[in-house]
Short mmCIF file of C-alpha atoms in Angstrom, two decimals:
data_model
loop_
_atom_site.label_atom_id
_atom_site.label_comp_id
_atom_site.label_asym_id
_atom_site.label_seq_id
_atom_site.Cartn_x
_atom_site.Cartn_y
_atom_site.Cartn_z
CA UNK A 30 22.72 17.87 13.05
CA UNK A 31 24.50 15.97 10.30
CA UNK A 32 28.16 15.04 10.48
CA UNK A 33 30.51 13.40 7.95
CA UNK A 34 30.07 10.14 9.88
CA UNK A 35 26.34 10.11 9.13
CA UNK A 36 26.47 10.99 5.45
CA UNK A 37 29.09 8.55 4.17
CA UNK A 38 27.63 5.03 4.29
CA UNK A 39 30.90 3.10 4.49
CA UNK A 40 32.49 5.49 6.96
CA UNK A 41 29.34 5.28 9.06
CA UNK A 42 29.40 1.47 9.08
CA UNK A 43 33.08 1.35 10.06
CA UNK A 44 32.53 3.96 12.78
CA UNK A 45 29.66 2.01 14.32
CA UNK A 46 31.61 -1.26 14.48
CA UNK A 47 34.61 0.53 15.99
CA UNK A 48 32.39 2.40 18.46
CA UNK A 49 30.87 -0.89 19.61
CA UNK A 50 34.32 -2.44 20.00
CA UNK A 51 35.52 0.54 22.04
CA UNK A 52 33.03 -0.42 24.74
CA UNK A 53 34.85 -3.72 25.24
CA UNK A 54 37.98 -1.71 25.98
CA UNK A 55 36.20 0.09 28.84
CA UNK A 56 35.95 -3.27 30.64
CA UNK A 57 38.47 -5.71 32.08
CA UNK A 58 41.22 -6.41 31.34
CA UNK A 59 41.67 -3.08 29.52
CA UNK A 60 39.67 -0.85 31.93
CA UNK A 61 39.76 2.30 29.77
CA UNK A 62 36.48 3.55 31.29
CA UNK A 63 36.80 6.97 29.65
CA UNK A 64 36.13 5.39 26.26
CA UNK A 65 32.48 4.86 27.22
CA UNK A 66 31.25 8.40 26.47
CA UNK A 67 33.56 8.53 23.45
CA UNK A 68 31.90 5.42 22.03
CA UNK A 69 28.45 6.90 22.61
CA UNK A 70 29.52 10.17 20.95
CA UNK A 71 30.71 8.32 17.84
CA UNK A 72 27.45 6.38 17.65
CA UNK A 73 25.40 9.58 17.88
CA UNK A 74 27.51 11.35 15.28
CA UNK A 75 26.78 8.46 12.94
CA UNK A 76 23.12 7.95 13.80
CA UNK A 77 21.23 11.09 14.81
CA UNK A 78 19.80 11.98 11.35
CA UNK A 79 19.10 8.41 10.17
CA UNK A 80 15.64 7.00 9.40
CA UNK A 81 14.37 4.15 11.64
CA UNK A 82 15.17 1.50 9.01
CA UNK A 83 18.75 2.67 8.76
CA UNK A 84 18.94 2.91 12.55
CA UNK A 85 18.10 -0.81 12.75
CA UNK A 86 21.17 -1.58 10.65
CA UNK A 87 23.24 0.96 12.56
CA UNK A 88 22.36 -0.60 15.90
CA UNK A 89 23.14 -4.04 14.52
CA UNK A 90 26.60 -2.92 13.44
CA UNK A 91 27.31 -1.33 16.83
CA UNK A 92 26.11 -4.51 18.55
CA UNK A 93 28.28 -6.70 16.33
CA UNK A 94 31.26 -4.51 17.19
CA UNK A 95 30.53 -4.86 20.91
CA UNK A 96 29.75 -8.56 21.09
CA UNK A 97 32.24 -9.55 18.42
CA UNK A 98 35.06 -7.99 20.44
CA UNK A 99 33.71 -8.60 23.93
CA UNK A 100 31.91 -11.94 23.87
CA UNK A 101 33.53 -13.99 21.13
CA UNK A 102 35.34 -15.92 23.89
CA UNK A 103 32.47 -18.40 23.58
CA UNK A 104 34.47 -19.78 20.66
CA UNK A 105 36.91 -21.34 23.15
CA UNK A 106 34.24 -23.43 24.86
CA UNK A 107 32.58 -24.36 21.58
CA UNK A 108 35.78 -25.33 19.76
CA UNK A 109 38.14 -26.64 22.42
CA UNK A 110 35.67 -28.26 24.83
CA UNK A 111 32.53 -28.72 22.74
CA UNK A 112 33.87 -31.41 20.39
CA UNK A 113 33.15 -29.11 17.46
CA UNK A 114 35.22 -28.57 14.32
CA UNK A 115 36.87 -25.19 13.82
CA UNK A 116 34.65 -24.12 10.86
CA UNK A 117 31.48 -25.04 12.74
CA UNK A 118 32.73 -23.38 15.94
CA UNK A 119 33.39 -20.19 13.96
CA UNK A 120 29.91 -20.37 12.43
CA UNK A 121 28.23 -20.86 15.82
CA UNK A 122 30.23 -17.98 17.30
CA UNK A 123 29.22 -15.71 14.42
CA UNK A 124 25.56 -16.68 14.90
CA UNK A 125 25.90 -15.93 18.62
CA UNK A 126 27.44 -12.49 18.01
CA UNK A 127 25.04 -11.55 15.22
CA UNK A 128 22.08 -12.70 17.29
CA UNK A 129 23.11 -10.61 20.26
CA UNK A 130 23.58 -7.64 17.94
CA UNK A 131 19.85 -7.77 17.23
CA UNK A 132 19.17 -6.40 20.71
CA UNK A 133 20.95 -3.20 19.73
CA UNK A 134 19.29 -3.22 16.31
CA UNK A 135 15.79 -3.35 17.77
CA UNK A 136 16.58 -0.74 20.41
CA UNK A 137 17.93 1.67 17.80
CA UNK A 138 14.90 1.06 15.55
CA UNK A 139 12.54 1.85 18.46
CA UNK A 140 14.62 4.96 19.16
CA UNK A 141 14.04 6.16 15.63
CA UNK A 142 10.32 5.42 15.76
CA UNK A 143 9.85 7.31 19.03
CA UNK A 144 11.64 10.39 17.70
CA UNK A 145 11.49 10.25 13.93
CA UNK A 146 12.11 13.90 13.07
CA UNK A 147 13.50 15.77 16.07
CA UNK A 148 17.24 15.50 16.70
CA UNK A 149 16.85 17.06 20.17
CA UNK A 150 14.26 14.47 21.18
CA UNK A 151 16.52 11.70 19.90
CA UNK A 152 19.39 13.03 21.98
CA UNK A 153 17.29 13.13 25.16
CA UNK A 154 15.79 9.69 24.57
CA UNK A 155 19.03 7.88 23.74
CA UNK A 156 20.12 7.06 27.35
CA UNK A 157 16.60 5.82 28.14
CA UNK A 158 16.47 3.57 25.08
CA UNK A 159 19.97 2.24 25.77
CA UNK A 160 19.21 1.28 29.37
CA UNK A 161 15.88 -0.32 28.51
CA UNK A 162 17.63 -2.30 25.78
CA UNK A 163 20.23 -3.53 28.29
CA UNK A 164 17.47 -4.46 30.72
CA UNK A 165 15.53 -6.47 28.12
CA UNK A 166 18.75 -8.25 27.16
CA UNK A 167 19.19 -9.21 30.83
CA UNK A 168 16.11 -11.46 30.90
CA UNK A 169 14.79 -12.22 27.41
CA UNK A 170 15.51 -15.85 26.43
CA UNK A 171 17.18 -16.36 29.86
CA UNK A 172 19.23 -13.19 29.31
CA UNK A 173 22.80 -12.19 28.59
CA UNK A 174 23.60 -9.58 31.28
CA UNK A 175 27.14 -8.98 30.10
CA UNK A 176 29.21 -6.06 28.72
CA UNK A 177 27.28 -3.27 30.41
CA UNK A 178 29.02 0.11 30.15
CA UNK A 179 28.39 0.69 33.86
CA UNK A 180 30.60 -2.27 34.85
CA UNK A 181 33.67 -0.27 33.79
CA UNK A 182 33.09 2.15 36.65
CA UNK A 183 33.77 -0.29 39.45
CA UNK A 184 37.14 1.50 39.19
CA UNK A 185 35.84 4.62 37.45
CA UNK A 186 34.60 8.00 38.69
CA UNK A 187 30.92 7.05 38.49
CA UNK A 188 31.32 3.94 40.67
CA UNK A 189 30.07 5.84 43.72
CA UNK A 190 26.59 5.85 42.19
CA UNK A 191 26.43 2.03 41.96
CA UNK A 192 25.15 1.43 45.55
CA UNK A 193 22.40 3.98 44.85
CA UNK A 194 21.22 3.27 41.29
CA UNK A 195 23.02 0.05 40.32
CA UNK A 196 24.88 -0.81 37.16
CA UNK A 197 21.97 0.17 34.89
CA UNK A 198 21.91 3.60 36.53
CA UNK A 199 25.64 4.01 36.03
CA UNK A 200 25.22 2.97 32.39
CA UNK A 201 22.53 5.65 32.05
CA UNK A 202 24.98 8.28 33.33
CA UNK A 203 27.71 7.11 30.93
CA UNK A 204 25.38 7.21 27.91
CA UNK A 205 23.94 10.56 29.00
CA UNK A 206 27.50 11.90 29.23
CA UNK A 207 28.11 10.78 25.65
CA UNK A 208 24.91 12.55 24.63
CA UNK A 209 26.15 15.70 26.36
CA UNK A 210 29.38 15.49 24.36
CA UNK A 211 27.30 15.39 21.20
CA UNK A 212 25.26 18.34 22.44
CA UNK A 213 28.46 20.28 23.17
CA UNK A 214 29.69 19.61 19.63
CA UNK A 215 26.44 20.95 18.19
CA UNK A 216 26.26 23.97 20.54
CA UNK A 217 29.81 25.02 19.73
CA UNK A 218 29.11 24.51 16.04
CA UNK A 219 26.08 26.82 16.41
CA UNK A 220 28.21 29.28 18.41
CA UNK A 221 26.07 28.88 21.53
CA UNK A 222 29.07 28.78 23.80
CA UNK A 223 27.22 29.89 26.93
CA UNK A 224 24.84 26.93 26.83
CA UNK A 225 27.78 24.64 26.05
CA UNK A 226 29.62 25.93 29.11
CA UNK A 227 26.64 25.28 31.40
CA UNK A 228 26.17 21.74 30.04
CA UNK A 229 29.89 20.99 30.45
CA UNK A 230 29.88 22.33 34.03
CA UNK A 231 26.87 20.26 35.08
CA UNK A 232 28.34 17.10 33.57
CA UNK A 233 31.73 17.70 35.20
CA UNK A 234 29.98 18.20 38.55
CA UNK A 235 28.22 14.86 38.13
CA UNK A 236 31.46 13.04 37.39
CA UNK A 237 33.32 14.74 40.24
CA UNK A 238 30.60 13.81 42.74
CA UNK A 239 31.06 10.09 42.10
CA UNK A 240 34.31 9.69 44.09
CA UNK A 241 32.82 11.65 46.99
CA UNK A 242 29.72 9.44 46.98
CA UNK A 243 31.96 6.37 47.01
CA UNK A 244 33.16 7.35 50.49
CA UNK A 245 29.68 6.88 51.98
CA UNK A 246 29.42 3.78 54.19
CA UNK A 247 26.04 2.35 53.20
CA UNK A 248 26.50 -0.80 55.27
CA UNK A 249 28.17 -1.64 58.57
CA UNK A 250 30.89 -4.29 58.76
CA UNK A 251 31.33 -6.58 61.74
CA UNK A 252 34.26 -5.67 63.98
CA UNK A 253 35.39 -9.30 64.20
CA UNK A 254 36.79 -10.83 61.01
CA UNK A 255 36.05 -14.27 59.61
CA UNK A 256 39.11 -16.18 58.50
CA UNK A 257 38.74 -17.43 54.95
CA UNK A 258 40.51 -19.79 52.57
CA UNK A 259 39.64 -20.69 48.99
CA UNK A 260 41.20 -23.53 47.01
CA UNK A 261 41.96 -23.18 43.30
CA UNK A 262 42.55 -26.69 41.94
CA UNK A 263 43.32 -25.71 38.32
CA UNK A 264 41.78 -28.94 37.03
CA UNK A 265 42.12 -29.18 33.21
CA UNK A 266 38.69 -28.97 31.62
CA UNK A 267 39.49 -31.96 29.40
CA UNK A 268 39.52 -34.30 32.44
CA UNK A 269 36.93 -32.53 34.60
CA UNK A 270 34.21 -35.12 33.93
CA UNK A 271 36.41 -38.07 33.02
CA UNK A 272 35.52 -40.94 35.44
CA UNK A 273 39.17 -42.02 35.53
CA UNK A 274 40.17 -38.70 37.12
CA UNK A 275 37.30 -38.05 39.55
CA UNK A 276 39.15 -39.43 42.57
CA UNK A 277 42.30 -37.47 41.71
CA UNK A 278 40.34 -34.22 41.75
CA UNK A 279 39.05 -34.86 45.26
CA UNK A 280 42.57 -35.70 46.42
CA UNK A 281 43.85 -32.41 44.98
CA UNK A 282 41.29 -30.35 46.90
CA UNK A 283 41.83 -32.29 50.11
CA UNK A 284 45.55 -31.67 49.77
CA UNK A 285 45.08 -27.93 49.22
CA UNK A 286 42.89 -27.82 52.34
CA UNK A 287 45.25 -29.83 54.55
CA UNK A 288 46.62 -26.81 56.45
CA UNK A 289 43.32 -24.93 56.64
CA UNK A 290 40.83 -27.24 58.35
CA UNK A 291 40.58 -24.84 61.32
CA UNK A 292 39.77 -21.82 59.11
CA UNK A 293 36.34 -20.28 59.79
CA UNK A 294 35.15 -20.44 56.19
CA UNK A 295 36.63 -22.65 53.46
CA UNK A 296 35.53 -22.47 49.83
CA UNK A 297 35.86 -25.00 47.03
CA UNK A 298 34.76 -23.93 43.50
CA UNK A 299 31.92 -24.99 41.22
CA UNK A 300 31.52 -28.80 41.03
CA UNK A 301 34.79 -29.26 42.94
CA UNK A 302 33.21 -32.54 44.05
CA UNK A 303 32.42 -33.87 40.56
CA UNK A 304 29.88 -36.53 41.60
CA UNK A 305 26.30 -36.07 42.84
CA UNK A 306 25.75 -35.70 46.56
CA UNK A 307 23.87 -39.02 46.77
CA UNK A 308 27.11 -40.76 45.70
CA UNK A 309 29.48 -38.56 47.70
CA UNK A 310 28.44 -39.53 51.21
CA UNK A 311 31.86 -40.85 52.28
CA UNK A 312 33.64 -37.77 50.93
CA UNK A 313 31.26 -35.44 52.76
CA UNK A 314 31.64 -37.44 55.98
CA UNK A 315 35.43 -37.29 55.70
CA UNK A 316 35.38 -33.51 55.22
CA UNK A 317 33.04 -33.07 58.18
CA UNK A 318 35.38 -35.15 60.35
CA UNK A 319 38.45 -33.09 59.38
CA UNK A 320 36.89 -29.66 59.91
CA UNK A 321 37.46 -27.79 63.14
CA UNK A 322 34.58 -27.22 65.56
CA UNK A 323 34.05 -23.68 64.27
CA UNK A 324 34.82 -24.31 60.61
CA UNK A 325 32.52 -24.53 57.60
CA UNK A 326 33.44 -25.78 54.15
CA UNK A 327 31.26 -24.69 51.25
CA UNK A 328 31.67 -26.58 47.99
CA UNK A 329 30.13 -26.86 44.56
CA UNK A 330 28.60 -30.27 43.94
CA UNK A 331 26.01 -31.72 41.55
CA UNK A 332 22.79 -32.67 43.34
CA UNK A 333 20.37 -35.42 42.42
CA UNK A 334 17.21 -36.20 44.32
CA UNK A 335 13.46 -36.06 44.59
CA UNK A 336 11.88 -32.61 44.36
CA UNK A 337 8.67 -32.04 46.33
CA UNK A 338 8.07 -28.96 44.21
CA UNK A 339 7.56 -30.89 40.97
CA UNK A 340 7.16 -34.38 42.47
CA UNK A 341 9.93 -35.87 40.38
CA UNK A 342 13.67 -36.48 40.49
CA UNK A 343 15.81 -33.51 39.45
CA UNK A 344 19.48 -32.86 38.73
CA UNK A 345 20.99 -29.54 39.85
CA UNK A 346 24.20 -27.54 39.76
CA UNK A 347 24.44 -26.90 43.48
CA UNK A 348 26.50 -25.70 46.41
CA UNK A 349 26.37 -27.00 49.98
CA UNK A 350 27.74 -26.21 53.43
CA UNK A 351 29.52 -28.86 55.51
CA UNK A 352 30.65 -28.69 59.15
CA UNK A 353 29.63 -25.76 61.37
CA UNK A 354 27.10 -24.65 58.77
CA UNK A 355 24.08 -25.83 56.86
CA UNK A 356 22.13 -25.46 53.67
CA UNK A 357 22.12 -26.40 50.02
CA UNK A 358 21.51 -24.00 47.15
CA UNK A 359 20.47 -25.01 43.63
CA UNK A 360 21.45 -22.75 40.75
CA UNK A 361 18.54 -20.77 39.28
CA UNK A 362 20.07 -18.99 36.27
CA UNK A 363 21.20 -21.76 33.95
CA UNK A 364 23.45 -21.23 30.92
CA UNK A 365 21.78 -22.32 27.66
CA UNK A 366 23.60 -25.24 26.02
CA UNK A 367 26.17 -25.33 28.84
CA UNK A 368 23.77 -26.47 31.59
CA UNK A 369 20.60 -27.21 29.69
CA UNK A 370 19.74 -27.59 26.01
CA UNK A 371 16.70 -25.70 24.70
CA UNK A 372 14.59 -27.90 22.42
CA UNK A 373 16.83 -30.78 23.42
CA UNK A 374 14.54 -33.34 21.79
CA UNK A 375 15.58 -31.84 18.45
CA UNK A 376 19.15 -30.69 19.09
CA UNK A 377 20.83 -33.41 21.14
CA UNK A 378 22.97 -35.63 18.97
CA UNK A 379 23.22 -33.22 16.05
CA UNK A 380 26.70 -31.95 16.98
CA UNK A 381 29.02 -32.50 19.93
CA UNK A 382 28.35 -29.03 21.35
CA UNK A 383 24.77 -30.02 22.15
CA UNK A 384 26.00 -32.97 24.22
CA UNK A 385 28.39 -31.22 26.61
CA UNK A 386 28.96 -32.97 29.95
CA UNK A 387 26.55 -31.85 32.70
CA UNK A 388 24.16 -30.11 30.28
CA UNK A 389 21.01 -31.63 31.79
CA UNK A 390 20.60 -29.53 34.93
CA UNK A 391 17.23 -28.38 36.23
CA UNK A 392 16.54 -24.84 37.40
CA UNK A 393 16.52 -24.37 41.17
CA UNK A 394 13.49 -22.93 42.98
CA UNK A 395 13.12 -19.20 43.62
CA UNK A 396 13.57 -17.52 47.01
CA UNK A 397 16.12 -19.98 48.37
CA UNK A 398 17.53 -18.94 51.76
CA UNK A 399 21.23 -18.18 52.33
CA UNK A 400 23.62 -20.86 53.48
CA UNK A 401 24.63 -20.69 57.12
CA UNK A 402 28.29 -20.66 58.11
CA UNK A 403 29.35 -20.11 61.73
CA UNK A 404 26.20 -18.10 62.39
CA UNK A 405 26.62 -15.91 59.28
CA UNK A 406 24.19 -15.85 56.39
CA UNK A 407 26.14 -16.47 53.17
CA UNK A 408 24.26 -15.97 49.90
CA UNK A 409 25.81 -18.04 47.10
CA UNK A 410 25.72 -17.42 43.37
CA UNK A 411 26.95 -20.04 40.95
CA UNK A 412 28.98 -18.81 37.98
CA UNK A 413 26.74 -16.93 35.52
CA UNK A 414 24.24 -15.93 38.25
CA UNK A 415 26.49 -13.19 39.59
CA UNK A 416 26.01 -11.28 36.32
CA UNK A 417 22.33 -10.54 37.12
CA UNK A 418 22.34 -7.27 39.11
CA UNK A 419 18.76 -7.25 40.43
CA UNK A 420 18.86 -10.97 41.18
CA UNK A 421 21.96 -10.53 43.33
CA UNK A 422 20.69 -7.37 45.07
CA UNK A 423 17.38 -9.02 45.98
CA UNK A 424 18.98 -12.19 47.33
CA UNK A 425 21.65 -10.30 49.27
CA UNK A 426 19.16 -8.71 51.66
CA UNK A 427 19.20 -11.55 54.19
CA UNK A 428 22.93 -12.31 54.05
CA UNK A 429 26.01 -10.64 55.49
CA UNK A 430 28.42 -12.21 53.00
CA UNK A 431 28.14 -12.92 49.28
CA UNK A 432 29.87 -15.81 47.59
CA UNK A 433 30.30 -16.88 44.01
CA UNK A 434 31.85 -20.05 42.64
CA UNK A 435 32.76 -20.70 39.05
CA UNK A 436 34.65 -22.89 36.64
CA UNK A 437 35.92 -20.49 33.99
CA UNK A 438 38.12 -23.22 32.57
CA UNK A 439 35.58 -23.35 29.72
CA UNK A 440 37.00 -20.06 28.40
CA UNK A 441 40.75 -20.69 28.59
CA UNK A 442 42.99 -17.62 28.68
CA UNK A 443 40.42 -15.37 26.96
CA UNK A 444 39.17 -12.10 28.43
CA UNK A 445 35.90 -13.75 29.54
CA UNK A 446 37.05 -14.77 33.05
CA UNK A 447 38.48 -11.29 33.69
CA UNK A 448 35.18 -9.72 32.67
CA UNK A 449 33.46 -12.18 35.03
CA UNK A 450 35.65 -11.02 37.92
CA UNK A 451 34.82 -7.37 37.19
CA UNK A 452 31.11 -8.17 37.21
CA UNK A 453 31.46 -9.83 40.63
CA UNK A 454 33.23 -6.70 41.86
CA UNK A 455 30.31 -4.55 40.70
CA UNK A 456 27.88 -6.76 42.65
CA UNK A 457 29.96 -6.23 45.81
CA UNK A 458 29.94 -2.46 45.25
CA UNK A 459 26.19 -2.38 44.61
CA UNK A 460 25.38 -4.29 47.79
CA UNK A 461 28.07 -3.00 50.17
CA UNK A 462 29.13 -6.57 50.98
CA UNK A 463 32.22 -8.70 50.68
CA UNK A 464 32.10 -11.02 47.69
CA UNK A 465 34.11 -14.23 48.05
CA UNK A 466 35.04 -15.74 44.71
CA UNK A 467 36.19 -19.34 44.33
CA UNK A 468 37.15 -20.65 40.91
CA UNK A 469 38.74 -23.74 39.41
CA UNK A 470 41.49 -21.94 37.49
CA UNK A 471 41.07 -18.23 38.32
CA UNK A 472 40.39 -15.61 39.17
CA UNK A 473 39.93 -16.60 42.83
CA UNK A 474 39.63 -13.46 44.96
CA UNK A 475 38.39 -11.70 48.06
CA UNK A 476 36.46 -8.59 47.02
CA UNK A 477 35.64 -6.01 49.69
CA UNK A 478 32.44 -4.01 50.16
CA UNK A 479 33.68 -1.27 47.80
CA UNK A 480 34.36 -3.70 44.95
CA UNK A 481 38.13 -3.63 45.51
CA UNK A 482 40.21 -6.79 45.28
CA UNK A 483 41.66 -7.42 48.73
CA UNK A 484 43.38 -10.73 47.95
CA UNK A 485 43.80 -12.80 44.81
CA UNK A 486 45.91 -15.59 43.34
CA UNK A 487 47.02 -15.89 39.71
CA UNK A 488 45.08 -17.69 37.02
CA UNK A 489 46.09 -21.18 35.92
CA UNK A 490 47.87 -22.02 39.16
CA UNK A 491 47.09 -24.61 41.83
CA UNK A 492 47.07 -22.63 45.06
CA UNK A 493 45.13 -21.59 48.14
CA UNK A 494 44.01 -18.03 48.82
CA UNK A 495 43.69 -16.98 52.45
CA UNK A 496 42.63 -13.80 54.17
CA UNK A 497 40.04 -12.17 56.40
CA UNK A 498 36.51 -11.10 55.47
CA UNK A 499 33.85 -9.12 57.30
CA UNK A 500 30.13 -9.78 57.37
CA UNK A 501 27.93 -6.73 56.71
CA UNK A 502 24.58 -5.51 58.03
CA UNK A 503 22.26 -2.93 56.55
CA UNK A 504 21.34 -2.31 52.92
CA UNK A 505 22.35 0.02 50.14
CA UNK A 506 19.60 2.01 48.42
CA UNK A 507 20.02 -0.18 45.35
CA UNK A 508 19.35 -3.35 47.36
CA UNK A 509 15.98 -1.94 48.39
CA UNK A 510 14.82 -0.51 45.07
CA UNK A 511 16.71 -2.51 42.46
CA UNK A 512 16.85 -1.06 38.97
CA UNK A 513 13.25 0.19 39.01
CA UNK A 514 14.04 3.89 39.65
CA UNK A 515 16.27 4.18 36.56
CA UNK A 516 13.91 2.03 34.47
CA UNK A 517 10.98 4.20 35.58
CA UNK A 518 12.93 7.34 34.66
CA UNK A 519 13.61 5.85 31.23
CA UNK A 520 9.92 5.14 30.70
CA UNK A 521 8.94 8.63 31.87
CA UNK A 522 11.36 10.15 29.36
CA UNK A 523 9.89 8.05 26.59
CA UNK A 524 6.31 8.96 27.50
CA UNK A 525 6.92 12.70 27.72
CA UNK A 526 9.69 13.27 25.16
CA UNK A 527 8.61 10.98 22.31
CA UNK A 528 7.01 12.55 19.28
CA UNK A 529 3.24 12.29 19.15
CA UNK A 530 1.80 11.63 15.75
CA UNK A 531 -1.54 13.43 15.38
CA UNK A 532 -3.78 11.69 12.85
CA UNK A 533 -5.25 13.92 10.13
CA UNK A 534 -8.83 15.05 10.50
CA UNK A 535 -11.40 13.18 8.46
#
């Protein structure tokens, strides 16, 4: 099953980098979802006949193409807000991209080892290996659950499968479709047009069933709406933690809320109150006094206090409910270097990037209950947490509304915040619940239970979003099972399709 892309070393290398980059274009803000199977087809054309060692390099190149095009926005936070020189920021970004590419490299190497001689086995195993590689990347070393091919289908034909099998399942279908394209190329080349026609028909049926499945109402929305308002302060990141501007930030958010104190649910973004709760008593009391009898304000706020769990004082990135609501949630999924510094005893002080403001947070406890707002359970996710599909699905079970706050000011006008919004939309689609998104500088939005944007306000503006949201009851299949069905299928394929090496007789 050789092709010109697999035999010419330089053409193969260029094809793999381009194929990886094409996956970025399936996602926001480009949203060319149809490029997903095309990317997979190009990778297979370049890789099917390669030995495991060469597959390691091939996977690395594809990963560098993906993360170099889709995640290099970290340069903005490192260079512009990390007090780091341009050459060093470039070096750190390259290390980040190359390091992430290793996930693909190892997955491709394992793929070659499991099917070292049979092209057919490799073709069948490829979707399984891809999804397991994505899954490992979602948790290893705290995880980087970003740039999944399935995210593109929040607006694509396969989106209807998301409430059933989640984003990893949708990714499996996309990669399998690319494998079918490769199989069609080979079948036509071998003049087996009948088999090619059957494979094309089955794949087309799968893709056409997605929109029909998207019409299924997996959850039930309340008949009575909840009025909602979210304030986008557009605070410049350069002054976010400057003590001289802390009071001004509070005044900005109070001013944006002035006409909305009677709204049922009010949302301020991540660390909108930029001082710990033990120092913000007067601010919290003032907000509580201004709120209507049936109004709840939920805001991001740092939290400092004694933890019974570890019997020590801890510092958290948190969110709390004020007014006709209750509860405080401490962020569990912390961003390395942004919210905590691994090996900080060795790294702090070396360069400015390792001393970012608010990079000493502690991880919140597991199984925290939802916030309560006007009798509704509201499950919050702070910034990066919304990117973890199984984490969100599991925590959404006891809440009728989902909420995410963020400060994407760290990433300027890059594509990172738009990818972040798309990820939040996928979580809404997977769980059949409204997702309320409050950000410092965009994109603030109301996302409905089908992952569609109901209301939004532009990035980099100081404004208030208002609208109506509906609490949901019931669960989608994905909320109950998580990603385990598709991961189990992947493992079954590996067990039964992999090549078995029979040792020679003595």
